[in-house]
Amino acid sequence: MEQGNVERERVGRVRVGPVDLEVLGRAVKEAQYRHHRALDTRLAQVGTTLAQWDALRAIARSPGASAHELALATFQGDQSFGTLASRLAAQHLVERRPGRGRRIEHHLTEAGERILEAGGEVAREVLGASFAPLDEEERATLLALLRRMGVRADTLP
């Protein structure tokens, strides 16, 4: 058997026995931390931060969304997202428009769309390199497992 295949078989095996959940949780957090650091560093080169780019991405996915909806989509509190949205508006990356009642709707400007696209290219490069050790089947499995956990996390005390 070819050396690459032997290594793939060894790595692909599931260990039988208890897994230390704290170690597992920390490994997930370490991967996220590495992604965030690499993305923040590279996004700075295109004139944005991870938090800003994530907000632009959320607005692009839901044009006209309220600050509360966007805060939920970006895993932020309402006040934090409001501050971030104000900064994005001051940079002319988003436009805030009055909606029904007290609702303020968010839309990307042309400049915001350019930053979003540049950030998307950066994210594809960074995440592509990060997930390169996994083949497509392993990536699909990881995604399915994380999504399954996400559904269950909503029921946690």
PDB file of C-alpha atoms in Angstrom:
ATOM      1  CA  MET A   1       0.000   0.000   0.000  1.00  0.00           C
ATOM      2  CA  GLU A   2       1.195   3.523  -0.833  1.00  0.00           C
ATOM      3  CA  GLN A   3       2.555   5.590   2.112  1.00  0.00           C
ATOM      4  CA  GLY A   4      -0.120   8.322   1.698  1.00  0.00           C
ATOM      5  CA  ASN A   5      -2.917   5.740   1.888  1.00  0.00           C
ATOM      6  CA  VAL A   6      -1.450   4.092   4.982  1.00  0.00           C
ATOM      7  CA  GLU A   7      -1.305   7.466   6.747  1.00  0.00           C
ATOM      8  CA  ARG A   8      -4.845   8.311   5.652  1.00  0.00           C
ATOM      9  CA  GLU A   9      -6.130   5.006   7.058  1.00  0.00           C
ATOM     10  CA  ARG A  10      -4.324   5.526  10.344  1.00  0.00           C
ATOM     11  CA  VAL A  11      -5.622   9.089  10.744  1.00  0.00           C
ATOM     12  CA  GLY A  12      -9.150   8.187   9.615  1.00  0.00           C
ATOM     13  CA  ARG A  13      -9.735   5.524  12.260  1.00  0.00           C
ATOM     14  CA  VAL A  14     -12.104   6.347  15.103  1.00  0.00           C
ATOM     15  CA  ARG A  15     -10.640   5.767  18.533  1.00  0.00           C
ATOM     16  CA  VAL A  16     -12.800   3.536  20.722  1.00  0.00           C
ATOM     17  CA  GLY A  17     -13.162   4.600  24.329  1.00  0.00           C
ATOM     18  CA  PRO A  18     -14.022   7.722  26.271  1.00  0.00           C
ATOM     19  CA  VAL A  19     -12.864  11.078  24.931  1.00  0.00           C
ATOM     20  CA  ASP A  20     -12.028  13.835  27.387  1.00  0.00           C
ATOM     21  CA  LEU A  21     -14.730  16.384  26.567  1.00  0.00           C
ATOM     22  CA  GLU A  22     -12.634  19.263  27.886  1.00  0.00           C
ATOM     23  CA  VAL A  23      -9.835  18.315  25.504  1.00  0.00           C
ATOM     24  CA  LEU A  24     -12.334  18.032  22.651  1.00  0.00           C
ATOM     25  CA  GLY A  25     -13.901  21.390  23.490  1.00  0.00           C
ATOM     26  CA  ARG A  26     -10.494  23.021  23.648  1.00  0.00           C
ATOM     27  CA  ALA A  27      -9.494  21.551  20.267  1.00  0.00           C
ATOM     28  CA  VAL A  28     -12.606  23.094  18.690  1.00  0.00           C
ATOM     29  CA  LYS A  29     -11.824  26.432  20.348  1.00  0.00           C
ATOM     30  CA  GLU A  30      -8.176  26.282  19.212  1.00  0.00           C
ATOM     31  CA  ALA A  31      -9.256  25.714  15.606  1.00  0.00           C
ATOM     32  CA  GLN A  32     -11.651  28.658  15.806  1.00  0.00           C
ATOM     33  CA  TYR A  33      -8.987  30.839  17.416  1.00  0.00           C
ATOM     34  CA  ARG A  34      -6.482  30.010  14.650  1.00  0.00           C
ATOM     35  CA  HIS A  35      -9.088  30.840  11.997  1.00  0.00           C
ATOM     36  CA  HIS A  36      -9.963  34.150  13.651  1.00  0.00           C
ATOM     37  CA  ARG A  37      -6.327  35.222  14.059  1.00  0.00           C
ATOM     38  CA  ALA A  38      -5.413  34.317  10.498  1.00  0.00           C
ATOM     39  CA  LEU A  39      -8.540  35.978   9.101  1.00  0.00           C
ATOM     40  CA  ASP A  40      -8.062  39.155  11.147  1.00  0.00           C
ATOM     41  CA  THR A  41      -4.445  39.433  10.023  1.00  0.00           C
ATOM     42  CA  ARG A  42      -5.246  38.899   6.353  1.00  0.00           C
ATOM     43  CA  LEU A  43      -8.456  40.979   6.348  1.00  0.00           C
ATOM     44  CA  ALA A  44      -6.473  43.956   7.663  1.00  0.00           C
ATOM     45  CA  GLN A  45      -4.639  43.889   4.327  1.00  0.00           C
ATOM     46  CA  VAL A  46      -7.926  44.607   2.515  1.00  0.00           C
ATOM     47  CA  GLY A  47      -8.952  47.297   5.002  1.00  0.00           C
ATOM     48  CA  THR A  48     -11.341  45.510   7.327  1.00  0.00           C
ATOM     49  CA  THR A  49     -11.558  43.297  10.406  1.00  0.00           C
ATOM     50  CA  LEU A  50     -13.184  39.926  10.920  1.00  0.00           C
ATOM     51  CA  ALA A  51     -16.055  41.489  12.885  1.00  0.00           C
ATOM     52  CA  GLN A  52     -16.652  44.096  10.173  1.00  0.00           C
ATOM     53  CA  TRP A  53     -16.421  41.600   7.328  1.00  0.00           C
ATOM     54  CA  ASP A  54     -18.780  39.215   9.144  1.00  0.00           C
ATOM     55  CA  ALA A  55     -21.281  42.065   9.589  1.00  0.00           C
ATOM     56  CA  LEU A  56     -21.033  42.958   5.893  1.00  0.00           C
ATOM     57  CA  ARG A  57     -21.597  39.302   5.026  1.00  0.00           C
ATOM     58  CA  ALA A  58     -24.683  39.138   7.269  1.00  0.00           C
ATOM     59  CA  ILE A  59     -26.110  42.316   5.722  1.00  0.00           C
ATOM     60  CA  ALA A  60     -25.483  40.962   2.217  1.00  0.00           C
ATOM     61  CA  ARG A  61     -27.338  37.762   3.123  1.00  0.00           C
ATOM     62  CA  SER A  62     -30.287  39.692   4.599  1.00  0.00           C
ATOM     63  CA  PRO A  63     -30.556  43.154   3.036  1.00  0.00           C
ATOM     64  CA  GLY A  64     -32.901  45.352   5.061  1.00  0.00           C
ATOM     65  CA  ALA A  65     -32.399  43.346   8.260  1.00  0.00           C
ATOM     66  CA  SER A  66     -32.643  45.075  11.619  1.00  0.00           C
ATOM     67  CA  ALA A  67     -29.704  45.519  13.975  1.00  0.00           C
ATOM     68  CA  HIS A  68     -31.192  42.879  16.289  1.00  0.00           C
ATOM     69  CA  GLU A  69     -31.477  40.319  13.473  1.00  0.00           C
ATOM     70  CA  LEU A  70     -27.919  41.066  12.383  1.00  0.00           C
ATOM     71  CA  ALA A  71     -26.627  40.855  15.962  1.00  0.00           C
ATOM     72  CA  LEU A  72     -28.048  37.340  16.203  1.00  0.00           C
ATOM     73  CA  ALA A  73     -26.594  36.386  12.815  1.00  0.00           C
ATOM     74  CA  THR A  74     -23.120  37.568  13.854  1.00  0.00           C
ATOM     75  CA  PHE A  75     -23.171  36.172  17.419  1.00  0.00           C
ATOM     76  CA  GLN A  76     -23.094  39.640  18.996  1.00  0.00           C
ATOM     77  CA  GLY A  77     -25.212  41.540  21.443  1.00  0.00           C
ATOM     78  CA  ASP A  78     -27.538  44.256  20.191  1.00  0.00           C
ATOM     79  CA  GLN A  79     -25.412  47.061  21.617  1.00  0.00           C
ATOM     80  CA  SER A  80     -22.169  45.660  20.193  1.00  0.00           C
ATOM     81  CA  PHE A  81     -23.694  45.263  16.756  1.00  0.00           C
ATOM     82  CA  GLY A  82     -25.160  48.767  16.911  1.00  0.00           C
ATOM     83  CA  THR A  83     -21.707  50.195  17.624  1.00  0.00           C
ATOM     84  CA  LEU A  84     -20.211  48.149  14.804  1.00  0.00           C
ATOM     85  CA  ALA A  85     -22.950  49.202  12.375  1.00  0.00           C
ATOM     86  CA  SER A  86     -22.319  52.849  13.268  1.00  0.00           C
ATOM     87  CA  ARG A  87     -18.622  52.391  12.441  1.00  0.00           C
ATOM     88  CA  LEU A  88     -19.488  50.720   9.139  1.00  0.00           C
ATOM     89  CA  ALA A  89     -21.861  53.552   8.283  1.00  0.00           C
ATOM     90  CA  ALA A  90     -19.178  56.132   9.141  1.00  0.00           C
ATOM     91  CA  GLN A  91     -16.842  54.311   6.729  1.00  0.00           C
ATOM     92  CA  HIS A  92     -19.597  54.446   4.059  1.00  0.00           C
ATOM     93  CA  LEU A  93     -19.725  50.641   3.873  1.00  0.00           C
ATOM     94  CA  VAL A  94     -23.353  50.347   4.979  1.00  0.00           C
ATOM     95  CA  GLU A  95     -26.399  52.509   4.772  1.00  0.00           C
ATOM     96  CA  ARG A  96     -28.919  52.583   7.594  1.00  0.00           C
ATOM     97  CA  ARG A  97     -32.470  53.436   6.521  1.00  0.00           C
ATOM     98  CA  PRO A  98     -35.663  53.876   8.507  1.00  0.00           C
ATOM     99  CA  GLY A  99     -38.018  50.919   8.299  1.00  0.00           C
ATOM    100  CA  ARG A 100     -41.473  50.278   9.772  1.00  0.00           C
ATOM    101  CA  GLY A 101     -41.920  51.746  13.219  1.00  0.00           C
ATOM    102  CA  ARG A 102     -38.596  52.128  15.001  1.00  0.00           C
ATOM    103  CA  ARG A 103     -36.859  49.583  12.799  1.00  0.00           C
ATOM    104  CA  ILE A 104     -33.599  50.616  11.147  1.00  0.00           C
ATOM    105  CA  GLU A 105     -32.762  48.606   8.029  1.00  0.00           C
ATOM    106  CA  HIS A 106     -29.200  47.887   6.903  1.00  0.00           C
ATOM    107  CA  HIS A 107     -27.950  47.781   3.313  1.00  0.00           C
ATOM    108  CA  LEU A 108     -24.489  47.516   1.763  1.00  0.00           C
ATOM    109  CA  THR A 109     -23.089  50.400  -0.236  1.00  0.00           C
ATOM    110  CA  GLU A 110     -20.959  49.813  -3.329  1.00  0.00           C
ATOM    111  CA  ALA A 111     -17.852  50.294  -1.162  1.00  0.00           C
ATOM    112  CA  GLY A 112     -19.240  47.728   1.292  1.00  0.00           C
ATOM    113  CA  GLU A 113     -19.787  45.252  -1.527  1.00  0.00           C
ATOM    114  CA  ARG A 114     -16.158  45.704  -2.658  1.00  0.00           C
ATOM    115  CA  ILE A 115     -14.836  45.088   0.864  1.00  0.00           C
ATOM    116  CA  LEU A 116     -17.143  42.083   1.234  1.00  0.00           C
ATOM    117  CA  GLU A 117     -15.824  40.556  -2.002  1.00  0.00           C
ATOM    118  CA  ALA A 118     -12.179  41.202  -1.110  1.00  0.00           C
ATOM    119  CA  GLY A 119     -12.779  39.689   2.323  1.00  0.00           C
ATOM    120  CA  GLY A 120     -14.438  36.668   0.738  1.00  0.00           C
ATOM    121  CA  GLU A 121     -11.339  35.987  -1.326  1.00  0.00           C
ATOM    122  CA  VAL A 122      -9.210  36.212   1.833  1.00  0.00           C
ATOM    123  CA  ALA A 123     -11.543  33.877   3.740  1.00  0.00           C
ATOM    124  CA  ARG A 124     -11.514  31.288   0.957  1.00  0.00           C
ATOM    125  CA  GLU A 125      -7.699  31.298   0.949  1.00  0.00           C
ATOM    126  CA  VAL A 126      -7.314  31.144   4.740  1.00  0.00           C
ATOM    127  CA  LEU A 127      -9.974  28.485   5.283  1.00  0.00           C
ATOM    128  CA  GLY A 128      -8.814  26.517   2.243  1.00  0.00           C
ATOM    129  CA  ALA A 129      -5.331  26.292   3.747  1.00  0.00           C
ATOM    130  CA  SER A 130      -6.710  25.450   7.185  1.00  0.00           C
ATOM    131  CA  PHE A 131      -8.923  22.630   5.964  1.00  0.00           C
ATOM    132  CA  ALA A 132      -6.404  21.339   3.384  1.00  0.00           C
ATOM    133  CA  PRO A 133      -5.392  18.346   5.548  1.00  0.00           C
ATOM    134  CA  LEU A 134      -8.985  17.031   5.271  1.00  0.00           C
ATOM    135  CA  ASP A 135     -10.373  15.497   2.107  1.00  0.00           C
ATOM    136  CA  GLU A 136     -13.887  16.363   0.888  1.00  0.00           C
ATOM    137  CA  GLU A 137     -15.508  13.440   2.688  1.00  0.00           C
ATOM    138  CA  GLU A 138     -13.849  14.387   5.985  1.00  0.00           C
ATOM    139  CA  ARG A 139     -14.900  18.029   5.547  1.00  0.00           C
ATOM    140  CA  ALA A 140     -18.491  16.951   4.886  1.00  0.00           C
ATOM    141  CA  THR A 141     -18.422  14.709   7.959  1.00  0.00           C
ATOM    142  CA  LEU A 142     -17.023  17.487  10.140  1.00  0.00           C
ATOM    143  CA  LEU A 143     -19.667  19.917   8.889  1.00  0.00           C
ATOM    144  CA  ALA A 144     -22.470  17.422   9.490  1.00  0.00           C
ATOM    145  CA  LEU A 145     -21.240  16.685  13.017  1.00  0.00           C
ATOM    146  CA  LEU A 146     -20.906  20.375  13.914  1.00  0.00           C
ATOM    147  CA  ARG A 147     -24.363  21.116  12.525  1.00  0.00           C
ATOM    148  CA  ARG A 148     -25.825  18.228  14.491  1.00  0.00           C
ATOM    149  CA  MET A 149     -24.202  19.605  17.640  1.00  0.00           C
ATOM    150  CA  GLY A 150     -25.521  23.102  16.865  1.00  0.00           C
ATOM    151  CA  VAL A 151     -29.083  21.845  16.777  1.00  0.00           C
ATOM    152  CA  ARG A 152     -28.630  20.154  20.143  1.00  0.00           C
ATOM    153  CA  ALA A 153     -26.829  23.156  21.673  1.00  0.00           C
ATOM    154  CA  ASP A 154     -30.118  25.104  21.544  1.00  0.00           C
ATOM    155  CA  THR A 155     -31.534  22.706  24.138  1.00  0.00           C
ATOM    156  CA  LEU A 156     -28.689  23.132  26.658  1.00  0.00           C
ATOM    157  CA  PRO A 157     -29.583  24.488  30.106  1.00  0.00           C
TER     158      PRO A 157
END
